[in-house]
Amino acid sequence: HRIGQTNEVRVLRFITVDSVEEDILARANHKLDVDKKIIQAGMFNNNSSASERREYLVKLLQNSHENTEPNKVPSLNAVNRMIARS
């Protein structure tokens, strides 16, 4: 994306199964997940109490264990639907 972009942008990542790209994407997703758990759970604002931050972090950690399913390769029809602009 470009800095200051105001229009909706679709980002498509074509990743080959069992490849270096898959490892890179997995690491990038892990970093985003860590950011979500640490930075956002910290709720670095003046409106959150310590108990609210702790409750939010516990909820995030519980949800992360429930949503661990392997990546599935989409069908060609599913890919076409993903990239369709209409």
Backbone as numpy.savetxt, mean C-alpha at the origin, in Angstrom:
# Nx Ny Nz CAx CAy CAz Cx Cy Cz
4.76 10.13 -10.77 3.91 11.32 -10.77 4.80 12.56 -10.77
4.20 13.61 -11.17 4.91 14.89 -11.11 4.46 15.64 -9.86
5.36 16.41 -9.30 5.03 17.22 -8.14 4.01 18.27 -8.56
2.95 18.41 -7.78 1.92 19.39 -8.09 0.85 18.87 -9.02
0.90 17.60 -9.37 -0.10 17.01 -10.26 -1.47 17.08 -9.60
-2.45 17.64 -10.29 -3.79 17.77 -9.71 -4.77 16.79 -10.32
-4.47 16.27 -11.51 -5.37 15.32 -12.15 -5.10 13.92 -11.62
-6.11 13.07 -11.73 -5.95 11.69 -11.30 -4.94 11.00 -12.22
-4.06 10.21 -11.62 -3.03 9.51 -12.36 -3.15 8.03 -12.07
-3.12 7.23 -13.13 -3.11 5.77 -12.95 -1.68 5.28 -13.10
-1.24 4.53 -12.13 0.11 3.97 -12.17 -0.04 2.48 -12.36
0.50 1.99 -13.45 0.46 0.55 -13.76 1.86 0.00 -13.64
1.99 -1.04 -12.87 3.28 -1.70 -12.71 3.15 -3.11 -13.25
3.82 -3.39 -14.34 3.82 -4.72 -14.92 5.01 -5.46 -14.35
4.72 -6.48 -13.56 5.75 -7.21 -12.84 5.73 -8.67 -13.32
6.89 -9.19 -13.65 7.03 -10.58 -14.04 7.08 -11.44 -12.79
6.41 -12.58 -12.83 6.38 -13.49 -11.67 7.78 -14.04 -11.42
8.16 -14.15 -10.15 9.46 -14.67 -9.72 10.61 -13.91 -10.37
10.58 -12.58 -10.26 11.62 -11.77 -10.87 12.16 -10.75 -9.87
13.18 -10.03 -10.29 13.75 -8.98 -9.46 12.72 -7.88 -9.22
11.92 -7.57 -10.25 10.90 -6.53 -10.11 9.91 -6.88 -9.01
9.58 -8.15 -8.90 8.65 -8.59 -7.86 9.25 -8.36 -6.48
10.53 -8.63 -6.33 11.21 -8.39 -5.05 11.25 -6.90 -4.73
11.53 -6.07 -5.74 11.59 -4.62 -5.53 10.22 -4.10 -5.11
9.16 -4.56 -5.78 7.81 -4.12 -5.43 7.44 -4.57 -4.03
7.82 -5.79 -3.66 7.52 -6.29 -2.31 8.22 -5.44 -1.25
9.46 -5.05 -1.51 10.19 -4.21 -0.56 9.58 -2.81 -0.47
9.17 -2.28 -1.62 8.55 -0.95 -1.62 7.23 -0.99 -0.84
6.44 -2.03 -1.04 5.18 -2.17 -0.31 5.43 -2.33 1.18
6.49 -3.06 1.53 6.82 -3.23 2.95 7.18 -1.88 3.58
7.95 -1.07 2.85 8.33 0.25 3.37 7.10 1.14 3.54
6.17 1.08 2.59 4.94 1.87 2.73 4.12 1.38 3.92
4.11 0.07 4.14 3.38 -0.49 5.27 4.00 -0.05 6.59
5.33 -0.06 6.66 6.02 0.40 7.86 5.73 1.88 8.11
5.75 2.67 7.04 5.42 4.09 7.17 4.02 4.26 7.73
3.08 3.48 7.20 1.70 3.59 7.66 1.59 3.23 9.14
2.31 2.21 9.55 2.22 1.76 10.93 2.92 2.68 11.91
4.04 3.23 11.50 4.83 4.04 12.44 4.45 5.51 12.38
4.53 6.10 11.21 4.29 7.53 11.09 2.82 7.86 11.34
1.93 7.15 10.65 0.51 7.46 10.81 -0.02 7.02 12.17
0.51 5.92 12.69 0.06 5.48 14.01 0.55 6.44 15.09
1.64 7.14 14.80 2.14 8.12 15.74 1.19 9.29 15.88
0.34 9.49 14.87 -0.63 10.58 14.87 0.03 11.85 15.39
1.05 12.28 14.68 1.83 13.43 15.13 1.02 14.71 14.97
0.05 14.85 15.82 -0.73 16.09 15.87 -1.07 16.36 17.33
-1.64 17.48 17.60 -1.93 17.86 18.98 -3.30 17.38 19.44
-4.00 16.66 18.58 -5.37 16.25 18.90 -5.45 14.81 19.40
-4.37 14.04 19.36 -4.41 12.62 19.71 -3.78 12.37 21.07
-4.44 11.51 21.83 -3.88 11.13 23.12 -3.03 9.86 22.95
-2.26 9.53 23.95 -1.41 8.34 23.90 -2.26 7.07 23.77
-3.39 7.03 24.43 -4.24 5.84 24.35 -4.84 5.68 22.94
-5.18 6.79 22.29 -5.70 6.73 20.92 -4.62 6.22 19.95
-3.39 6.69 20.15 -2.29 6.24 19.29 -2.04 4.76 19.48
-2.04 4.31 20.73 -1.80 2.89 21.01 -2.91 2.03 20.43
-4.16 2.44 20.59 -5.30 1.69 20.05 -5.21 1.58 18.53
-4.84 2.67 17.87 -4.73 2.68 16.41 -3.62 1.74 15.96
-2.48 1.75 16.64 -1.36 0.89 16.29 -1.72 -0.58 16.47
-2.38 -0.92 17.55 -2.80 -2.31 17.79 -3.75 -2.76 16.68
-4.67 -1.90 16.29 -5.62 -2.23 15.21 -4.89 -2.46 13.89
-3.90 -1.61 13.59 -3.13 -1.79 12.36 -2.37 -3.10 12.35
-1.75 -3.43 13.47 -0.98 -4.66 13.54 -1.87 -5.90 13.42
-3.04 -5.86 14.00 -3.96 -6.99 13.89 -4.43 -7.15 12.45
-4.74 -6.06 11.77 -5.20 -6.13 10.39 -4.11 -6.60 9.45
-2.86 -6.27 9.73 -1.78 -6.68 8.82 -1.59 -8.19 8.83
-1.86 -8.84 9.96 -1.72 -10.30 10.01 -2.89 -10.99 9.33
-4.03 -10.37 9.30 -5.21 -10.98 8.68 -5.18 -10.87 7.17
-4.51 -9.87 6.62 -4.55 -9.60 5.18 -3.31 -10.09 4.45
-2.71 -11.18 4.88 -1.53 -11.69 4.21 -1.91 -12.82 3.28
-2.15 -12.48 2.02 -2.43 -13.48 1.01 -1.42 -13.30 -0.12
-1.04 -14.39 -0.80 -0.04 -14.27 -1.85 -0.57 -13.47 -3.04
0.36 -12.85 -3.78 -0.04 -12.08 -4.96 -0.55 -13.03 -6.02
-1.63 -12.63 -6.66 -2.20 -13.44 -7.72 -1.95 -12.75 -9.06
-1.67 -13.54 -10.08 -1.46 -13.00 -11.42 -2.84 -12.79 -12.05
-3.15 -11.55 -12.45 -4.47 -11.29 -13.04 -4.56 -11.87 -14.45
-5.77 -12.19 -14.86 -6.00 -12.67 -16.22 -5.85 -11.51 -17.19
-5.77 -11.83 -18.49 -5.65 -10.78 -19.50 -6.87 -9.87 -19.50
-8.06 -10.44 -19.29 -9.27 -9.62 -19.23 -9.23 -8.68 -18.03
-8.72 -9.16 -16.91 -8.63 -8.31 -15.72 -7.64 -7.18 -15.95
-6.52 -7.46 -16.62 -5.55 -6.41 -16.93 -6.18 -5.37 -17.85
-6.91 -5.82 -18.85 -7.57 -4.89 -19.76 -8.57 -4.00 -19.03
-9.30 -4.56 -18.06 -10.23 -3.76 -17.28 -9.49 -2.73 -16.42
-8.32 -3.13 -15.89 -7.55 -2.22 -15.04 -7.03 -1.02 -15.82
-6.63 -1.24 -17.06 -6.03 -0.14 -17.82 -7.04 0.64 -18.65
-8.30 0.19 -18.67 -9.31 0.92 -19.43 -9.55 2.28 -18.79
-9.68 3.28 -19.59 -9.85 4.65 -19.07 -11.31 5.01 -18.84
-12.22 4.23 -19.34 -13.64 4.60 -19.17 -14.30 3.79 -18.11
